[in-house]
Amino acid sequence: MGELVTRFNPKYNNWGNRISTMSFTLENGLDQLKSYFTLVTLHRYDDGLVVTKAEPLADFINSLLKMEPW
């Protein structure tokens, strides 16, 4: 996703770093969840995301970039 965002607008080349500072991500979720649950498992699926309309994806990316880190 970070590569896609950078291709969308090169000024967002640190998008991945910005997202990782938000309160809950794939990278930090395990540590947060294991405080409340005895068993936490990540299941990855081998499939893909097909984007048929660019505008909703661009809106999503822009909404994340406007958020302040927690």
PDB file of N, CA and C in Angstrom:
ATOM      1  N   MET A   1       0.818  -1.179   0.000  1.00  0.00           N
ATOM      2  CA  MET A   1       0.000   0.000   0.000  1.00  0.00           C
ATOM      3  C   MET A   1       0.872   1.256   0.000  1.00  0.00           C
ATOM      4  N   GLY A   2       1.987   1.197   0.735  1.00  0.00           N
ATOM      5  CA  GLY A   2       2.879   2.349   0.772  1.00  0.00           C
ATOM      6  C   GLY A   2       3.398   2.724  -0.604  1.00  0.00           C
ATOM      7  N   GLU A   3       3.732   1.719  -1.406  1.00  0.00           N
ATOM      8  CA  GLU A   3       4.210   1.984  -2.774  1.00  0.00           C
ATOM      9  C   GLU A   3       3.112   2.627  -3.609  1.00  0.00           C
ATOM     10  N   LEU A   4       1.890   2.146  -3.455  1.00  0.00           N
ATOM     11  CA  LEU A   4       0.764   2.716  -4.193  1.00  0.00           C
ATOM     12  C   LEU A   4       0.554   4.173  -3.806  1.00  0.00           C
ATOM     13  N   VAL A   5       0.646   4.458  -2.517  1.00  0.00           N
ATOM     14  CA  VAL A   5       0.460   5.833  -2.050  1.00  0.00           C
ATOM     15  C   VAL A   5       1.553   6.732  -2.604  1.00  0.00           C
ATOM     16  N   THR A   6       2.792   6.270  -2.593  1.00  0.00           N
ATOM     17  CA  THR A   6       3.900   7.061  -3.125  1.00  0.00           C
ATOM     18  C   THR A   6       3.730   7.313  -4.615  1.00  0.00           C
ATOM     19  N   ARG A   7       3.225   6.320  -5.339  1.00  0.00           N
ATOM     20  CA  ARG A   7       2.978   6.518  -6.771  1.00  0.00           C
ATOM     21  C   ARG A   7       1.828   7.489  -6.988  1.00  0.00           C
ATOM     22  N   PHE A   8       0.847   7.457  -6.079  1.00  0.00           N
ATOM     23  CA  PHE A   8      -0.284   8.381  -6.134  1.00  0.00           C
ATOM     24  C   PHE A   8       0.206   9.815  -5.975  1.00  0.00           C
ATOM     25  N   ASN A   9       1.100  10.034  -5.014  1.00  0.00           N
ATOM     26  CA  ASN A   9       1.665  11.359  -4.793  1.00  0.00           C
ATOM     27  C   ASN A   9       3.016  11.190  -4.095  1.00  0.00           C
ATOM     28  N   PRO A  10       4.123  11.459  -4.793  1.00  0.00           N
ATOM     29  CA  PRO A  10       5.457  11.242  -4.226  1.00  0.00           C
ATOM     30  C   PRO A  10       5.719  11.981  -2.915  1.00  0.00           C
ATOM     31  N   LYS A  11       4.992  13.048  -2.632  1.00  0.00           N
ATOM     32  CA  LYS A  11       5.239  13.756  -1.370  1.00  0.00           C
ATOM     33  C   LYS A  11       4.821  12.922  -0.158  1.00  0.00           C
ATOM     34  N   TYR A  12       4.085  11.831  -0.392  1.00  0.00           N
ATOM     35  CA  TYR A  12       3.660  10.953   0.692  1.00  0.00           C
ATOM     36  C   TYR A  12       4.586   9.748   0.831  1.00  0.00           C
ATOM     37  N   ASN A  13       5.871   9.906   0.516  1.00  0.00           N
ATOM     38  CA  ASN A  13       6.777   8.760   0.515  1.00  0.00           C
ATOM     39  C   ASN A  13       7.028   8.178   1.904  1.00  0.00           C
ATOM     40  N   ASN A  14       6.618   8.844   2.966  1.00  0.00           N
ATOM     41  CA  ASN A  14       6.770   8.281   4.314  1.00  0.00           C
ATOM     42  C   ASN A  14       5.439   7.784   4.858  1.00  0.00           C
ATOM     43  N   TRP A  15       4.503   7.486   3.980  1.00  0.00           N
ATOM     44  CA  TRP A  15       3.158   7.069   4.380  1.00  0.00           C
ATOM     45  C   TRP A  15       3.188   5.880   5.326  1.00  0.00           C
ATOM     46  N   GLY A  16       3.997   4.886   5.043  1.00  0.00           N
ATOM     47  CA  GLY A  16       4.062   3.711   5.897  1.00  0.00           C
ATOM     48  C   GLY A  16       4.497   4.049   7.310  1.00  0.00           C
ATOM     49  N   ASN A  17       5.453   4.956   7.440  1.00  0.00           N
ATOM     50  CA  ASN A  17       5.897   5.371   8.769  1.00  0.00           C
ATOM     51  C   ASN A  17       4.795   6.121   9.508  1.00  0.00           C
ATOM     52  N   ARG A  18       4.072   6.941   8.789  1.00  0.00           N
ATOM     53  CA  ARG A  18       2.993   7.719   9.415  1.00  0.00           C
ATOM     54  C   ARG A  18       1.894   6.788   9.910  1.00  0.00           C
ATOM     55  N   ILE A  19       1.512   5.814   9.087  1.00  0.00           N
ATOM     56  CA  ILE A  19       0.447   4.901   9.472  1.00  0.00           C
ATOM     57  C   ILE A  19       0.863   4.091  10.700  1.00  0.00           C
ATOM     58  N   SER A  20       2.131   3.731  10.789  1.00  0.00           N
ATOM     59  CA  SER A  20       2.574   2.911  11.917  1.00  0.00           C
ATOM     60  C   SER A  20       2.528   3.661  13.240  1.00  0.00           C
ATOM     61  N   THR A  21       2.402   4.989  13.212  1.00  0.00           N
ATOM     62  CA  THR A  21       2.308   5.751  14.455  1.00  0.00           C
ATOM     63  C   THR A  21       0.877   5.881  14.946  1.00  0.00           C
ATOM     64  N   MET A  22      -0.087   5.414  14.179  1.00  0.00           N
ATOM     65  CA  MET A  22      -1.476   5.485  14.607  1.00  0.00           C
ATOM     66  C   MET A  22      -1.735   4.424  15.666  1.00  0.00           C
ATOM     67  N   SER A  23      -2.866   4.491  16.315  1.00  0.00           N
ATOM     68  CA  SER A  23      -3.091   3.700  17.511  1.00  0.00           C
ATOM     69  C   SER A  23      -3.158   2.189  17.303  1.00  0.00           C
ATOM     70  N   PHE A  24      -3.649   1.697  16.179  1.00  0.00           N
ATOM     71  CA  PHE A  24      -3.769   0.250  15.991  1.00  0.00           C
ATOM     72  C   PHE A  24      -3.433  -0.099  14.552  1.00  0.00           C
ATOM     73  N   THR A  25      -2.403  -0.914  14.374  1.00  0.00           N
ATOM     74  CA  THR A  25      -1.995  -1.341  13.041  1.00  0.00           C
ATOM     75  C   THR A  25      -1.679  -2.832  13.079  1.00  0.00           C
ATOM     76  N   LEU A  26      -1.456  -3.400  11.926  1.00  0.00           N
ATOM     77  CA  LEU A  26      -1.051  -4.799  11.845  1.00  0.00           C
ATOM     78  C   LEU A  26       0.257  -5.023  12.603  1.00  0.00           C
ATOM     79  N   GLU A  27       1.146  -4.050  12.540  1.00  0.00           N
ATOM     80  CA  GLU A  27       2.450  -4.192  13.175  1.00  0.00           C
ATOM     81  C   GLU A  27       2.383  -4.112  14.701  1.00  0.00           C
ATOM     82  N   ASN A  28       1.495  -3.291  15.259  1.00  0.00           N
ATOM     83  CA  ASN A  28       1.467  -3.151  16.716  1.00  0.00           C
ATOM     84  C   ASN A  28       0.233  -3.779  17.362  1.00  0.00           C
ATOM     85  N   GLY A  29      -0.656  -4.326  16.565  1.00  0.00           N
ATOM     86  CA  GLY A  29      -1.907  -4.871  17.082  1.00  0.00           C
ATOM     87  C   GLY A  29      -1.740  -6.039  18.034  1.00  0.00           C
ATOM     88  N   LEU A  30      -0.785  -6.927  17.763  1.00  0.00           N
ATOM     89  CA  LEU A  30      -0.578  -8.088  18.633  1.00  0.00           C
ATOM     90  C   LEU A  30      -0.290  -7.656  20.064  1.00  0.00           C
ATOM     91  N   ASP A  31       0.626  -6.724  20.224  1.00  0.00           N
ATOM     92  CA  ASP A  31       0.971  -6.269  21.571  1.00  0.00           C
ATOM     93  C   ASP A  31      -0.233  -5.665  22.286  1.00  0.00           C
ATOM     94  N   GLN A  32      -1.059  -4.947  21.549  1.00  0.00           N
ATOM     95  CA  GLN A  32      -2.229  -4.338  22.172  1.00  0.00           C
ATOM     96  C   GLN A  32      -3.278  -5.384  22.536  1.00  0.00           C
ATOM     97  N   LEU A  33      -3.531  -6.325  21.641  1.00  0.00           N
ATOM     98  CA  LEU A  33      -4.584  -7.311  21.869  1.00  0.00           C
ATOM     99  C   LEU A  33      -4.233  -8.330  22.947  1.00  0.00           C
ATOM    100  N   LYS A  34      -2.955  -8.719  23.029  1.00  0.00           N
ATOM    101  CA  LYS A  34      -2.597  -9.753  24.000  1.00  0.00           C
ATOM    102  C   LYS A  34      -2.714  -9.269  25.439  1.00  0.00           C
ATOM    103  N   SER A  35      -2.883  -7.978  25.633  1.00  0.00           N
ATOM    104  CA  SER A  35      -3.158  -7.459  26.972  1.00  0.00           C
ATOM    105  C   SER A  35      -4.571  -7.811  27.428  1.00  0.00           C
ATOM    106  N   TYR A  36      -5.453  -8.105  26.473  1.00  0.00           N
ATOM    107  CA  TYR A  36      -6.859  -8.353  26.781  1.00  0.00           C
ATOM    108  C   TYR A  36      -7.319  -9.774  26.466  1.00  0.00           C
ATOM    109  N   PHE A  37      -6.571 -10.484  25.599  1.00  0.00           N
ATOM    110  CA  PHE A  37      -6.966 -11.823  25.171  1.00  0.00           C
ATOM    111  C   PHE A  37      -5.817 -12.796  25.403  1.00  0.00           C
ATOM    112  N   THR A  38      -6.146 -14.030  25.798  1.00  0.00           N
ATOM    113  CA  THR A  38      -5.091 -15.018  26.023  1.00  0.00           C
ATOM    114  C   THR A  38      -4.557 -15.602  24.723  1.00  0.00           C
ATOM    115  N   LEU A  39      -5.372 -15.614  23.690  1.00  0.00           N
ATOM    116  CA  LEU A  39      -4.949 -16.157  22.402  1.00  0.00           C
ATOM    117  C   LEU A  39      -5.253 -15.151  21.299  1.00  0.00           C
ATOM    118  N   VAL A  40      -4.230 -14.743  20.597  1.00  0.00           N
ATOM    119  CA  VAL A  40      -4.377 -13.827  19.463  1.00  0.00           C
ATOM    120  C   VAL A  40      -3.658 -14.460  18.286  1.00  0.00           C
ATOM    121  N   THR A  41      -4.355 -14.628  17.172  1.00  0.00           N
ATOM    122  CA  THR A  41      -3.779 -15.261  15.990  1.00  0.00           C
ATOM    123  C   THR A  41      -4.011 -14.383  14.772  1.00  0.00           C
ATOM    124  N   LEU A  42      -2.985 -14.238  13.966  1.00  0.00           N
ATOM    125  CA  LEU A  42      -3.092 -13.505  12.706  1.00  0.00           C
ATOM    126  C   LEU A  42      -3.235 -14.514  11.580  1.00  0.00           C
ATOM    127  N   HIS A  43      -4.252 -14.360  10.775  1.00  0.00           N
ATOM    128  CA  HIS A  43      -4.461 -15.201   9.595  1.00  0.00           C
ATOM    129  C   HIS A  43      -4.313 -14.324   8.355  1.00  0.00           C
ATOM    130  N   ARG A  44      -3.311 -14.606   7.562  1.00  0.00           N
ATOM    131  CA  ARG A  44      -3.116 -13.871   6.304  1.00  0.00           C
ATOM    132  C   ARG A  44      -3.754 -14.665   5.178  1.00  0.00           C
ATOM    133  N   TYR A  45      -4.332 -13.976   4.243  1.00  0.00           N
ATOM    134  CA  TYR A  45      -4.987 -14.612   3.113  1.00  0.00           C
ATOM    135  C   TYR A  45      -4.212 -14.304   1.839  1.00  0.00           C
ATOM    136  N   ASP A  46      -3.978 -15.346   1.057  1.00  0.00           N
ATOM    137  CA  ASP A  46      -3.255 -15.190  -0.202  1.00  0.00           C
ATOM    138  C   ASP A  46      -4.238 -14.830  -1.300  1.00  0.00           C
ATOM    139  N   ASP A  47      -4.573 -13.583  -1.347  1.00  0.00           N
ATOM    140  CA  ASP A  47      -5.432 -13.089  -2.412  1.00  0.00           C
ATOM    141  C   ASP A  47      -5.023 -11.648  -2.693  1.00  0.00           C
ATOM    142  N   GLY A  48      -5.811 -10.944  -3.405  1.00  0.00           N
ATOM    143  CA  GLY A  48      -5.434  -9.594  -3.756  1.00  0.00           C
ATOM    144  C   GLY A  48      -6.601  -8.639  -3.661  1.00  0.00           C
ATOM    145  N   LEU A  49      -6.281  -7.397  -3.771  1.00  0.00           N
ATOM    146  CA  LEU A  49      -7.276  -6.347  -3.778  1.00  0.00           C
ATOM    147  C   LEU A  49      -7.356  -5.800  -5.192  1.00  0.00           C
ATOM    148  N   VAL A  50      -8.530  -5.834  -5.755  1.00  0.00           N
ATOM    149  CA  VAL A  50      -8.739  -5.292  -7.091  1.00  0.00           C
ATOM    150  C   VAL A  50      -9.477  -3.971  -6.932  1.00  0.00           C
ATOM    151  N   VAL A  51      -8.838  -2.905  -7.340  1.00  0.00           N
ATOM    152  CA  VAL A  51      -9.445  -1.580  -7.245  1.00  0.00           C
ATOM    153  C   VAL A  51     -10.075  -1.256  -8.589  1.00  0.00           C
ATOM    154  N   THR A  52     -11.396  -1.118  -8.584  1.00  0.00           N
ATOM    155  CA  THR A  52     -12.101  -0.817  -9.833  1.00  0.00           C
ATOM    156  C   THR A  52     -12.428   0.663  -9.965  1.00  0.00           C
ATOM    157  N   LYS A  53     -12.379   1.381  -8.856  1.00  0.00           N
ATOM    158  CA  LYS A  53     -12.617   2.828  -8.875  1.00  0.00           C
ATOM    159  C   LYS A  53     -11.512   3.497  -8.068  1.00  0.00           C
ATOM    160  N   ALA A  54     -10.793   4.399  -8.697  1.00  0.00           N
ATOM    161  CA  ALA A  54      -9.653   5.040  -8.042  1.00  0.00           C
ATOM    162  C   ALA A  54     -10.075   6.071  -7.003  1.00  0.00           C
ATOM    163  N   GLU A  55     -11.171   6.766  -7.228  1.00  0.00           N
ATOM    164  CA  GLU A  55     -11.547   7.865  -6.332  1.00  0.00           C
ATOM    165  C   GLU A  55     -11.778   7.427  -4.877  1.00  0.00           C
ATOM    166  N   PRO A  56     -12.515   6.335  -4.611  1.00  0.00           N
ATOM    167  CA  PRO A  56     -12.677   5.929  -3.208  1.00  0.00           C
ATOM    168  C   PRO A  56     -11.349   5.577  -2.529  1.00  0.00           C
ATOM    169  N   LEU A  57     -10.429   4.968  -3.267  1.00  0.00           N
ATOM    170  CA  LEU A  57      -9.124   4.648  -2.699  1.00  0.00           C
ATOM    171  C   LEU A  57      -8.346   5.927  -2.405  1.00  0.00           C
ATOM    172  N   ALA A  58      -8.377   6.871  -3.323  1.00  0.00           N
ATOM    173  CA  ALA A  58      -7.703   8.154  -3.107  1.00  0.00           C
ATOM    174  C   ALA A  58      -8.308   8.882  -1.908  1.00  0.00           C
ATOM    175  N   ASP A  59      -9.626   8.848  -1.775  1.00  0.00           N
ATOM    176  CA  ASP A  59     -10.287   9.479  -0.623  1.00  0.00           C
ATOM    177  C   ASP A  59      -9.842   8.829   0.681  1.00  0.00           C
ATOM    178  N   PHE A  60      -9.741   7.499   0.676  1.00  0.00           N
ATOM    179  CA  PHE A  60      -9.295   6.772   1.867  1.00  0.00           C
ATOM    180  C   PHE A  60      -7.873   7.181   2.247  1.00  0.00           C
ATOM    181  N   ILE A  61      -6.975   7.202   1.274  1.00  0.00           N
ATOM    182  CA  ILE A  61      -5.582   7.575   1.529  1.00  0.00           C
ATOM    183  C   ILE A  61      -5.506   8.996   2.062  1.00  0.00           C
ATOM    184  N   ASN A  62      -6.220   9.905   1.428  1.00  0.00           N
ATOM    185  CA  ASN A  62      -6.207  11.296   1.882  1.00  0.00           C
ATOM    186  C   ASN A  62      -6.771  11.437   3.292  1.00  0.00           C
ATOM    187  N   SER A  63      -7.783  10.656   3.632  1.00  0.00           N
ATOM    188  CA  SER A  63      -8.348  10.746   4.982  1.00  0.00           C
ATOM    189  C   SER A  63      -7.336  10.288   6.025  1.00  0.00           C
ATOM    190  N   LEU A  64      -6.537   9.274   5.708  1.00  0.00           N
ATOM    191  CA  LEU A  64      -5.513   8.815   6.642  1.00  0.00           C
ATOM    192  C   LEU A  64      -4.399   9.836   6.792  1.00  0.00           C
ATOM    193  N   LEU A  65      -4.046  10.487   5.711  1.00  0.00           N
ATOM    194  CA  LEU A  65      -2.960  11.457   5.756  1.00  0.00           C
ATOM    195  C   LEU A  65      -3.347  12.692   6.551  1.00  0.00           C
ATOM    196  N   LYS A  66      -4.629  12.968   6.663  1.00  0.00           N
ATOM    197  CA  LYS A  66      -5.091  14.132   7.424  1.00  0.00           C
ATOM    198  C   LYS A  66      -5.162  13.849   8.912  1.00  0.00           C
ATOM    199  N   MET A  67      -5.107  12.579   9.302  1.00  0.00           N
ATOM    200  CA  MET A  67      -5.214  12.225  10.713  1.00  0.00           C
ATOM    201  C   MET A  67      -3.937  12.573  11.456  1.00  0.00           C
ATOM    202  N   GLU A  68      -4.095  12.956  12.699  1.00  0.00           N
ATOM    203  CA  GLU A  68      -2.948  13.229  13.557  1.00  0.00           C
ATOM    204  C   GLU A  68      -2.524  11.933  14.244  1.00  0.00           C
ATOM    205  N   PRO A  69      -1.222  11.692  14.388  1.00  0.00           N
ATOM    206  CA  PRO A  69      -0.777  10.517  15.137  1.00  0.00           C
ATOM    207  C   PRO A  69      -1.257  10.605  16.582  1.00  0.00           C
ATOM    208  N   TRP A  70      -1.520   9.472  17.194  1.00  0.00           N
ATOM    209  CA  TRP A  70      -2.030   9.445  18.578  1.00  0.00           C
ATOM    210  C   TRP A  70      -0.935   9.686  19.552  1.00  0.00           C
TER     211      TRP A  70
END
